[in-house]
XYZ file of C-alpha atoms in Angstrom:
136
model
C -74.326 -7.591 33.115
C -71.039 -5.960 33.158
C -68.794 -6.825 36.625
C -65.261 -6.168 37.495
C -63.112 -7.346 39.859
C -62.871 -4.251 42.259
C -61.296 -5.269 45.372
C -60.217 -8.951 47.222
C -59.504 -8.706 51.399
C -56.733 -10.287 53.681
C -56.696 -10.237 56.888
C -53.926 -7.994 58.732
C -52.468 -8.345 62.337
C -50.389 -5.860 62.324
C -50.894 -2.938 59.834
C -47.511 -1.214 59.907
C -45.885 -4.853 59.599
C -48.334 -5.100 56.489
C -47.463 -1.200 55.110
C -43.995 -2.366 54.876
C -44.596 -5.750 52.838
C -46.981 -4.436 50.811
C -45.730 -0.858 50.157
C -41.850 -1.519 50.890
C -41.410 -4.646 49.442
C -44.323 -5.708 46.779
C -44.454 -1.945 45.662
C -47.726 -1.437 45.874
C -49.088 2.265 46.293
C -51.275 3.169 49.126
C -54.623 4.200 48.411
C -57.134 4.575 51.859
C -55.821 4.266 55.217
C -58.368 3.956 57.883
C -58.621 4.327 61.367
C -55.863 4.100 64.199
C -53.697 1.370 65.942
C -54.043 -1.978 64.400
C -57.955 -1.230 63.810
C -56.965 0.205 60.477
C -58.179 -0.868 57.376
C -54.974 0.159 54.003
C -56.224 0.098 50.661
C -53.251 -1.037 48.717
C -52.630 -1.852 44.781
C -50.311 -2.200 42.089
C -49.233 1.490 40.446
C -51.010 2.493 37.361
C -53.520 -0.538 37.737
C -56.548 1.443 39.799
C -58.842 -0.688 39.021
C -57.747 -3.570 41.500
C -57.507 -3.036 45.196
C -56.636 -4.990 47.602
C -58.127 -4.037 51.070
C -55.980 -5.032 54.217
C -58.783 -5.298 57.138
C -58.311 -6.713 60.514
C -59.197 -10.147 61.525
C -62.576 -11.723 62.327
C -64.397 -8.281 63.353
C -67.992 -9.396 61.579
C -70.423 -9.206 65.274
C -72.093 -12.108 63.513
C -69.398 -14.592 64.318
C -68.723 -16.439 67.290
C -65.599 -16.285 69.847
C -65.047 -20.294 68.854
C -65.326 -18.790 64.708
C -62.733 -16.129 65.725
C -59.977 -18.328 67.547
C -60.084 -20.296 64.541
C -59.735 -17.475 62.153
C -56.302 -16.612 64.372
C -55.347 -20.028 64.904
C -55.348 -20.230 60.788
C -53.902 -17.435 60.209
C -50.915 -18.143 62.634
C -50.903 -20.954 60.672
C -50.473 -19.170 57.355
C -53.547 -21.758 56.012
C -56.273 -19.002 56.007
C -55.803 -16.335 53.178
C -53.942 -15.915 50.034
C -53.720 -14.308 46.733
C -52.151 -14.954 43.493
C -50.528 -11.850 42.116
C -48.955 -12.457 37.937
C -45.293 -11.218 36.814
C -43.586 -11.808 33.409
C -40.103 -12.031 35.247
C -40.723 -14.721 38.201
C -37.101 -15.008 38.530
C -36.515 -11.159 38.814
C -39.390 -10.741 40.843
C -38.358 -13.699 43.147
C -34.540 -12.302 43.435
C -36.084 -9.025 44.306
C -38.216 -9.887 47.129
C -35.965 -12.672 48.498
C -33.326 -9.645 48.542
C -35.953 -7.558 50.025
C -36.100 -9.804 53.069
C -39.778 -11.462 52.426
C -40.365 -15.299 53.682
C -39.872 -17.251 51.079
C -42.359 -20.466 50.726
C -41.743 -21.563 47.478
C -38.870 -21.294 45.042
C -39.657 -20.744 41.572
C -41.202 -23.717 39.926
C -42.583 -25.415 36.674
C -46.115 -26.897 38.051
C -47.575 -30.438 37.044
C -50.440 -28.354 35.909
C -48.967 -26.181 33.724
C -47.719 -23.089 35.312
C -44.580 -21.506 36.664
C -44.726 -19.916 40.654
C -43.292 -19.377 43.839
C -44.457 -18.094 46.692
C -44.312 -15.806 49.738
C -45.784 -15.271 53.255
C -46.699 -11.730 54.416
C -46.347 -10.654 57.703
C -49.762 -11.758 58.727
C -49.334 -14.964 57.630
C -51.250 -15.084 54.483
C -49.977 -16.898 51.253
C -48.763 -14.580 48.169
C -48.103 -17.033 45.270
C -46.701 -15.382 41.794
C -47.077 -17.152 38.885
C -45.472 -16.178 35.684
C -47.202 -14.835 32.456
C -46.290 -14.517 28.931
């Protein structure tokens, strides 16, 4: 069997909100963007690393769930408690400096971890979690 990791999803509330994070801020490049008004789904990714996508979709769409499963879904996400990603730098300070500068909301400072690693961490505009850890 050989598998890659392809592509991982958050959920989006507003996608020109997200554009600007993700594109403005992060520096990811833009890859798809689908469809119009906040029914758009933007295919974003770190430059020179095509082989990891992450897609931006809006919230709680699937017909299969129920309106109780989809008030929760927004409820968490207003929350910031229902998606996040851990994204890898070898300068956390740098990195931190740059997007605090850059106007993202800051969770976490950078930190050395009980468990062994070094992170801080971010909110996007939808409210997801977007922890950086540090690598050597």
């Amino acid at each position: 069997m050989d598998l890659t990791l392809h592509t991982t999803v958050l959920p989006h509330t507003d996608p020109e909100a997200s554009l600007r994070f993700y594109r403005d801020i992060l520096g990811f490049e833009v890859r798809t963007d689908v469809g119009q008004g906040t029914m758009r789904w933007l295919t974003v990714g770190p430059k020179g690393q095509d082989s990891i996508s992450l897609l931006l979709a809006p919230p709680a769409l699937d017909p299969g769930i129920t309106e109780e499963e989809r008030r929760t879904v927004t409820e968490m996400m207003a929350k910031g408690t229902y998606g996040w990603i851990l994204l890898a730098t070898k300068d956390l300070d740098d990195t931190f400096a740059s997007l605090s500068q850059a106007g993202a909301e800051v969770v976490q400072e950078p930190v050395e971890q009980p468990y062994g690693i070094r992170d801080c961490a971010f909110r996007d505009p939808a409210g997801n979690l977007i922890r950086i850890q540090e690598v050597g």
